[in-house]
mmCIF file with all atom_site columns, C-alpha atoms in Angstrom:
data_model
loop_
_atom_site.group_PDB
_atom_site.id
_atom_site.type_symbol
_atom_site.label_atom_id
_atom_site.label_alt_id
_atom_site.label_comp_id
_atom_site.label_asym_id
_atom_site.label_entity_id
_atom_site.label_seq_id
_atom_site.pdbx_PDB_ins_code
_atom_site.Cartn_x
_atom_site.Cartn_y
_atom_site.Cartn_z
_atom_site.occupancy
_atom_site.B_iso_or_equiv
_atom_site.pdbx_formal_charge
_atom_site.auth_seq_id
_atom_site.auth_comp_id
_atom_site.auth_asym_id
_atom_site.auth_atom_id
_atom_site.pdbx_PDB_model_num
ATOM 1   C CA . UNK A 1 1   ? -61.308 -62.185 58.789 1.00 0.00 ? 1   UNK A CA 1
ATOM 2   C CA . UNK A 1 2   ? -64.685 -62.867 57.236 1.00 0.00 ? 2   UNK A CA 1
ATOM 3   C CA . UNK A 1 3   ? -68.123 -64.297 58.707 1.00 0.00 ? 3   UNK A CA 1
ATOM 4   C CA . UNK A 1 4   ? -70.547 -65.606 56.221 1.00 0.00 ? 4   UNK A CA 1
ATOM 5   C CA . UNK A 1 5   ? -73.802 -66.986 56.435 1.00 0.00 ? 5   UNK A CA 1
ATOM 6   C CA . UNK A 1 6   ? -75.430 -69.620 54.389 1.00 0.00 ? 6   UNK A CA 1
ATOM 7   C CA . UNK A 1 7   ? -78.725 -71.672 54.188 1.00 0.00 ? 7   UNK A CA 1
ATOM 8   C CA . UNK A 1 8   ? -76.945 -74.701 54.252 1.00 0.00 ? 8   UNK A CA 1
ATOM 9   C CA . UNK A 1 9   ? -73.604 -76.662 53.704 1.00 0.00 ? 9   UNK A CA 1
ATOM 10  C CA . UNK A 1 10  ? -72.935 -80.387 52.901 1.00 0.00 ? 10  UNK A CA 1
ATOM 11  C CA . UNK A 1 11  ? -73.105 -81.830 56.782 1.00 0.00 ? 11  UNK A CA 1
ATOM 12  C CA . UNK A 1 12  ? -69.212 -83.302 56.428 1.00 0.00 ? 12  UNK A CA 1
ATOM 13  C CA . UNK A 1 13  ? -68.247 -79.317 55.845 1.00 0.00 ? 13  UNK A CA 1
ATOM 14  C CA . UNK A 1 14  ? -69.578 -78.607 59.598 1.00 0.00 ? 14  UNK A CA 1
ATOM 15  C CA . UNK A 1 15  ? -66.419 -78.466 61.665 1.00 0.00 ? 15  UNK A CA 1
ATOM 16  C CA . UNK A 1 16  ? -67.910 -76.610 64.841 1.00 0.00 ? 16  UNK A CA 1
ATOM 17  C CA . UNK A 1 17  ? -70.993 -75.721 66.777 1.00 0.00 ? 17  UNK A CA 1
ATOM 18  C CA . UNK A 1 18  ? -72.055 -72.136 68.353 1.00 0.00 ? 18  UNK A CA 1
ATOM 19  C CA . UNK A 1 19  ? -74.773 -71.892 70.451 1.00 0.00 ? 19  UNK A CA 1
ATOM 20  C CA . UNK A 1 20  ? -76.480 -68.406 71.397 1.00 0.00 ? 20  UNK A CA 1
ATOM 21  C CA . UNK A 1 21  ? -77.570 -68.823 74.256 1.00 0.00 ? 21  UNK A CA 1
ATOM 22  C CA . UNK A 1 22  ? -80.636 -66.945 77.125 1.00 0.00 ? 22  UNK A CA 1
ATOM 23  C CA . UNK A 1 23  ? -82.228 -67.937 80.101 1.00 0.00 ? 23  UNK A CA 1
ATOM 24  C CA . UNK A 1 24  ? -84.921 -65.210 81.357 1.00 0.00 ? 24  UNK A CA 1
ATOM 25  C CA . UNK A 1 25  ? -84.473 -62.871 78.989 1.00 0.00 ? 25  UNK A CA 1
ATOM 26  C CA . UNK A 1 26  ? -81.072 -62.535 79.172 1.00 0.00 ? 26  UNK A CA 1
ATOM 27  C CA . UNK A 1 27  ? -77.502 -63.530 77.362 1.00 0.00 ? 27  UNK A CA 1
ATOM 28  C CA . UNK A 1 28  ? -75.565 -66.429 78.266 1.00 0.00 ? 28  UNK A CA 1
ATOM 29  C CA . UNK A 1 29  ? -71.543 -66.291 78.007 1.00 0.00 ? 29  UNK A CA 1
ATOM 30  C CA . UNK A 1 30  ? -69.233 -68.281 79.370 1.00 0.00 ? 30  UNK A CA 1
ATOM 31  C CA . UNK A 1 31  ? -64.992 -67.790 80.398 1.00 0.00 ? 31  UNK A CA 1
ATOM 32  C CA . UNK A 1 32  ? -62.505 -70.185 79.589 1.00 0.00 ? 32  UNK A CA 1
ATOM 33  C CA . UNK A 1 33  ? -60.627 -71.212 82.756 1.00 0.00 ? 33  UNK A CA 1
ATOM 34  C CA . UNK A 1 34  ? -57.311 -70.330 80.783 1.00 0.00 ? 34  UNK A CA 1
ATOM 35  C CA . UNK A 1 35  ? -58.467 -66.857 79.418 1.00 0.00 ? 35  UNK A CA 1
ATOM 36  C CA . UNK A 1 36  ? -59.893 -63.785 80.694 1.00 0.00 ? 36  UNK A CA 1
ATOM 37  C CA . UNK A 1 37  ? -62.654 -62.801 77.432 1.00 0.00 ? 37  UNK A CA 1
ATOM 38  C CA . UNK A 1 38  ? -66.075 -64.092 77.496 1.00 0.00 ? 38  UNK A CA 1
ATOM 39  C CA . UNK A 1 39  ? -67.357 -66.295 74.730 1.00 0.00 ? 39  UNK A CA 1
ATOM 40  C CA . UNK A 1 40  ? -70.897 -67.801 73.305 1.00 0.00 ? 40  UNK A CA 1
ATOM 41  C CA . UNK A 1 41  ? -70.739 -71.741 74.244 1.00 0.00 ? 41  UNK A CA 1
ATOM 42  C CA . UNK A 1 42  ? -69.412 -73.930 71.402 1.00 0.00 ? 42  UNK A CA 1
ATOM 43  C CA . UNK A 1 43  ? -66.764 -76.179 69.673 1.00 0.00 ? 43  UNK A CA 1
ATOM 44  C CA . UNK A 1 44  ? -65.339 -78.936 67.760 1.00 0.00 ? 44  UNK A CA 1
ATOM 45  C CA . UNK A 1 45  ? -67.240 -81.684 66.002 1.00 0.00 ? 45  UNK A CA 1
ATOM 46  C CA . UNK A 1 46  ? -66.121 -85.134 67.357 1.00 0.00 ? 46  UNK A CA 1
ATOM 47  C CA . UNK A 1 47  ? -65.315 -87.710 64.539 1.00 0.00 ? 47  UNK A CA 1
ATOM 48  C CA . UNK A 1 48  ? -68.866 -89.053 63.561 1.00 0.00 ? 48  UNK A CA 1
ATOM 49  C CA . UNK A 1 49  ? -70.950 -86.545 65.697 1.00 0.00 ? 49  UNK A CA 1
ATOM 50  C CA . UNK A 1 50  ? -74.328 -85.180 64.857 1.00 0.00 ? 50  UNK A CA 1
ATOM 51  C CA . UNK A 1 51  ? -73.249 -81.570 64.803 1.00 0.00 ? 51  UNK A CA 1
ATOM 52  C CA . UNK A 1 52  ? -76.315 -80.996 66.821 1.00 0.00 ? 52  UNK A CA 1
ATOM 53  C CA . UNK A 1 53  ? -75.110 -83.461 68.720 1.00 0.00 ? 53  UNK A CA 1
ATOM 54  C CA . UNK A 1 54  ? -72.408 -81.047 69.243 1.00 0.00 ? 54  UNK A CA 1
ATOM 55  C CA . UNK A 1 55  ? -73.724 -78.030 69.910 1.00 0.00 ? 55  UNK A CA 1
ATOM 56  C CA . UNK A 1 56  ? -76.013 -80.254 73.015 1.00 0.00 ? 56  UNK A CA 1
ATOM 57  C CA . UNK A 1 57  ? -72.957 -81.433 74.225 1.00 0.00 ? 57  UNK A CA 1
ATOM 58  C CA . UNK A 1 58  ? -71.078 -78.070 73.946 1.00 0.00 ? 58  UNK A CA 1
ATOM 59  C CA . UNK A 1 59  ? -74.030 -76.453 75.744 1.00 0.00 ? 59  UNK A CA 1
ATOM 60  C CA . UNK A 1 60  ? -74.250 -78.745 78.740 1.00 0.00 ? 60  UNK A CA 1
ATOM 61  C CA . UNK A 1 61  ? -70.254 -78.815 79.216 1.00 0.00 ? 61  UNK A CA 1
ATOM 62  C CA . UNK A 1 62  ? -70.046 -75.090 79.128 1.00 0.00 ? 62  UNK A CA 1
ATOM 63  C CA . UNK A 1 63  ? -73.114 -73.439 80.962 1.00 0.00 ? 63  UNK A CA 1
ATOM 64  C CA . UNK A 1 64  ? -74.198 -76.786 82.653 1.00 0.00 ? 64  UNK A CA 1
ATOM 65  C CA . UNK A 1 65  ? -77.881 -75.972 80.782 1.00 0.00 ? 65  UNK A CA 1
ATOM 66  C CA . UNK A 1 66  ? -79.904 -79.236 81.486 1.00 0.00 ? 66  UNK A CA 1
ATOM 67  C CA . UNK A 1 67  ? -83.730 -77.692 79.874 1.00 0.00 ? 67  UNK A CA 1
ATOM 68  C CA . UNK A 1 68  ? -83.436 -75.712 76.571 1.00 0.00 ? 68  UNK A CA 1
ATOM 69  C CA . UNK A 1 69  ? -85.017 -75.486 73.389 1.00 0.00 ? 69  UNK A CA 1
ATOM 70  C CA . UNK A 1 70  ? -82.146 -75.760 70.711 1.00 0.00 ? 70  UNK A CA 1
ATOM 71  C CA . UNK A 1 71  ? -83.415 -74.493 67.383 1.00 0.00 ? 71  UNK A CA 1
ATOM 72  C CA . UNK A 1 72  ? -81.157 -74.453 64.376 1.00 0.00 ? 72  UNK A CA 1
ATOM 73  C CA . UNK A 1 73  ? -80.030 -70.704 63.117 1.00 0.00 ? 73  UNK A CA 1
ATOM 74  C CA . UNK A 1 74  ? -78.439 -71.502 59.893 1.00 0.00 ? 74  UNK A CA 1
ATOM 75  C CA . UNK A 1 75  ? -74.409 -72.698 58.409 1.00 0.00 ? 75  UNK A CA 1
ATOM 76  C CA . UNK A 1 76  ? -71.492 -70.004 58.812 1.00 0.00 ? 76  UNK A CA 1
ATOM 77  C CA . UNK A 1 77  ? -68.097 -69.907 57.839 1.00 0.00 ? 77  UNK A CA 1
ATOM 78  C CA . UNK A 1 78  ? -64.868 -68.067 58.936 1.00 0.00 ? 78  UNK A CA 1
ATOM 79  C CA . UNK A 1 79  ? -62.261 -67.316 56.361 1.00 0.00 ? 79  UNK A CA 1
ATOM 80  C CA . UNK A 1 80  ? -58.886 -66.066 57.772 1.00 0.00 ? 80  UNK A CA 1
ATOM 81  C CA . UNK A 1 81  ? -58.524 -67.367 61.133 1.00 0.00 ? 81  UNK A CA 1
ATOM 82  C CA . UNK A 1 82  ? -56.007 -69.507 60.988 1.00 0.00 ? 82  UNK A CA 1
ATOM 83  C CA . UNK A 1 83  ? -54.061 -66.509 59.014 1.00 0.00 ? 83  UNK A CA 1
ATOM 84  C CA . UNK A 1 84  ? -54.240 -68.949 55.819 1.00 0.00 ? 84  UNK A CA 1
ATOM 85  C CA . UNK A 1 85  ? -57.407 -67.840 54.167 1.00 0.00 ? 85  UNK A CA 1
ATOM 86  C CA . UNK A 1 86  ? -58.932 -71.160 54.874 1.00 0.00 ? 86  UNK A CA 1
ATOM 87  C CA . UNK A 1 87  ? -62.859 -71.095 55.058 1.00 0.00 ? 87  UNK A CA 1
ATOM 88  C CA . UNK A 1 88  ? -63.864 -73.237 58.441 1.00 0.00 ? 88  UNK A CA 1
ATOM 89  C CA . UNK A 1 89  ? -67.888 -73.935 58.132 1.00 0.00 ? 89  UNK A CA 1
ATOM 90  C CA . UNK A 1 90  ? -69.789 -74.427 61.142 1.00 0.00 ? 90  UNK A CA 1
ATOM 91  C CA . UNK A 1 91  ? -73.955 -74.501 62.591 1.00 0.00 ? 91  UNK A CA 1
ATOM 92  C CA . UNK A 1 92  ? -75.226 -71.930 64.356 1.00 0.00 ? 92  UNK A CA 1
ATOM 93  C CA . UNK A 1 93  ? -77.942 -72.771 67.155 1.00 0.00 ? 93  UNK A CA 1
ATOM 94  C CA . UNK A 1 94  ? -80.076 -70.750 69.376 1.00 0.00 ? 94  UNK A CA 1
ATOM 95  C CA . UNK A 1 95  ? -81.173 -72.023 72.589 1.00 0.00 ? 95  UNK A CA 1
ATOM 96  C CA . UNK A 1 96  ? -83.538 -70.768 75.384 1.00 0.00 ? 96  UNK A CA 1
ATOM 97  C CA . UNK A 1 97  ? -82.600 -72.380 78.256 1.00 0.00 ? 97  UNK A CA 1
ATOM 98  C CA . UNK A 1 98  ? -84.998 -73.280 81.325 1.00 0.00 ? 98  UNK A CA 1
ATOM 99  C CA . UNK A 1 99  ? -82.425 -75.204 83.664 1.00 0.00 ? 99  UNK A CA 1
ATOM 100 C CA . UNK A 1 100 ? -78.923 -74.499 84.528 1.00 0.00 ? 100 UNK A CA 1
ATOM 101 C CA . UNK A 1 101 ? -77.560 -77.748 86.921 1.00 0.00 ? 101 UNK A CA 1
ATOM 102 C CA . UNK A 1 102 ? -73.840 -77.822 88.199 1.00 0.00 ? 102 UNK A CA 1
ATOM 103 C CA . UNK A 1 103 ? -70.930 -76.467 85.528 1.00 0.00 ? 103 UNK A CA 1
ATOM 104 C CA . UNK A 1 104 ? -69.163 -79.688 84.643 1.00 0.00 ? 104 UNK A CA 1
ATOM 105 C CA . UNK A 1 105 ? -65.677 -79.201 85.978 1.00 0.00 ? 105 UNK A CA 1
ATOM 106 C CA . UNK A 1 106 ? -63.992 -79.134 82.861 1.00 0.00 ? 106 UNK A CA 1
ATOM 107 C CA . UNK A 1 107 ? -63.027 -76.007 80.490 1.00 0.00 ? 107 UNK A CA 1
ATOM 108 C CA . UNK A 1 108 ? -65.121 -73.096 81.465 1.00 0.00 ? 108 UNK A CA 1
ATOM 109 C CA . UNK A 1 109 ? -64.700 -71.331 84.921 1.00 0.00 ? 109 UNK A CA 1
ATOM 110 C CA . UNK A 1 110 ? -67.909 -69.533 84.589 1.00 0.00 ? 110 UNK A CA 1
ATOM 111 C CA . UNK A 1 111 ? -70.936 -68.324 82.963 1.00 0.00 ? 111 UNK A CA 1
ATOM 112 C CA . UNK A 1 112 ? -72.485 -64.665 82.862 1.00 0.00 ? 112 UNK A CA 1
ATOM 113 C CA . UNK A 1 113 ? -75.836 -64.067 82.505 1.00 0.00 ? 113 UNK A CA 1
ATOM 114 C CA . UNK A 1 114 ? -76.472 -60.471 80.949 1.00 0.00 ? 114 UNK A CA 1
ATOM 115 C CA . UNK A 1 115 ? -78.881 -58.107 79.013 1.00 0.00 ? 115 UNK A CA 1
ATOM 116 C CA . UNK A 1 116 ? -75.457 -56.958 76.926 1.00 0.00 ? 116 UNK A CA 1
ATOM 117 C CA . UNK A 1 117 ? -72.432 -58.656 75.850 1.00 0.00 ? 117 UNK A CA 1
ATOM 118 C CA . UNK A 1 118 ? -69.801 -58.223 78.303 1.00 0.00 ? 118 UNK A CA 1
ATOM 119 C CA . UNK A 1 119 ? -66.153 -57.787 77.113 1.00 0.00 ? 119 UNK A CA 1
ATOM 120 C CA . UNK A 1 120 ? -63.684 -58.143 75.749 1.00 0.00 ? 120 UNK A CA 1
ATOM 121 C CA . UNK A 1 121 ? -64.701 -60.953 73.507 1.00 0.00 ? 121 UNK A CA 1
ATOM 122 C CA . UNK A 1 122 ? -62.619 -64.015 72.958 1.00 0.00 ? 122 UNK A CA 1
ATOM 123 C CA . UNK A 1 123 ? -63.091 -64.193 69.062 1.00 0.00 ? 123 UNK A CA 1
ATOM 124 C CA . UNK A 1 124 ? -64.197 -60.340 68.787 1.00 0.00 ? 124 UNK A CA 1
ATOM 125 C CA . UNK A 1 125 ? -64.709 -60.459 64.565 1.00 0.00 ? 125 UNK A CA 1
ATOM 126 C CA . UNK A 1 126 ? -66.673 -64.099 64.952 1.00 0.00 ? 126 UNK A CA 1
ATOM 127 C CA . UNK A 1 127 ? -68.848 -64.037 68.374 1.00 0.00 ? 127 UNK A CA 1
ATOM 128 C CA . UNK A 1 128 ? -70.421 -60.724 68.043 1.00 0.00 ? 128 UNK A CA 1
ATOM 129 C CA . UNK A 1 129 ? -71.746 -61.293 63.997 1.00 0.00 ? 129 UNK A CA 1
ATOM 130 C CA . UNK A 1 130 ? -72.983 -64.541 65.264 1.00 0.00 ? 130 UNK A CA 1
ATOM 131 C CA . UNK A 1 131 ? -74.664 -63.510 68.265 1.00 0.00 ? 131 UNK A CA 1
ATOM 132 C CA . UNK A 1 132 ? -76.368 -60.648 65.858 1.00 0.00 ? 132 UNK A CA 1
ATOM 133 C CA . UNK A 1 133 ? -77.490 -63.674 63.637 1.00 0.00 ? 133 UNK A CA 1
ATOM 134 C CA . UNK A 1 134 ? -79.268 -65.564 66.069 1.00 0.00 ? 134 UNK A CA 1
ATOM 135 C CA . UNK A 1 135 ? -80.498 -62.670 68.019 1.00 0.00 ? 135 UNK A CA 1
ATOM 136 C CA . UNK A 1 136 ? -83.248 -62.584 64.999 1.00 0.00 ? 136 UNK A CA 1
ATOM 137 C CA . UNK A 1 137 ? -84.692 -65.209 66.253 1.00 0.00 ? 137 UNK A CA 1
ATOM 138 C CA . UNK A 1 138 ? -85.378 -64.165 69.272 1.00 0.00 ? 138 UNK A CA 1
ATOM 139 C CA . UNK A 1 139 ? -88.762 -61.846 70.684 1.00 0.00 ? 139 UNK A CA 1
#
């Protein structure tokens, strides 16, 4: 599997959003209620969504963040993933958030706040590069 990183990509390439997350200095991570590895809050474009329209929407739904500063980090892709060689292109984001409200009751069963990445990871050759990525832009 192989993690790229790109100034940009023709918007109708972006598939996905990933948003590296901290509030107060430390990471945020979030657990799938039907898994047991911790993961960077993200996910699929909806059909004629702003993909930072996703990566809001992804945020909110899995950390329950209310006030954050989402900045752009740049266009990734992942080749091998699905075990085809496709290349899947996606937006990285950065947030700091301020304001965590209730965890919508949907996907995630929790979040972690933490000055390291807990494991195991859920995507262990993806989440890790892109949480190095963003970390750049952070003091």
């Amino acid at each position: 599997m192989e993690v790229r990183f790109y100034d940009s990509v023709p918007d109708e390439k972006l598939r996905f959003a990933v948003v590296i997350a901290r509030h107060a200095g430390r990471w945020v991570f979030c657990r799938h209620r039907a898994r047991d590895t911790w993961e960077a809050p993200g996910g699929h474009r909806e059909p004629g969504e702003a993909v930072e329209t996703t990566a809001r929407r992804e945020l909110h739904e899995e950390t329950g963040a209310e006030e954050y500063a989402l900045r752009p980090v740049c266009a990734y892709s992942v080749t091998g993933m699905d075990g085809a060689g496709e290349e899947s292109f996606g937006m990285l984001y950065a947030a700091e958030i301020e304001r965590f409200g209730a965890l919508p009751p949907l996907e995630i069963e929790r979040i972690l706040l933490a000055y390291e990445p807990p494991g195991p990871w859920t995507y262990p050759e993806v989440h890790p590069k892109l949480m190095a990525k963003a970390a750049e832009l952070f003091p």
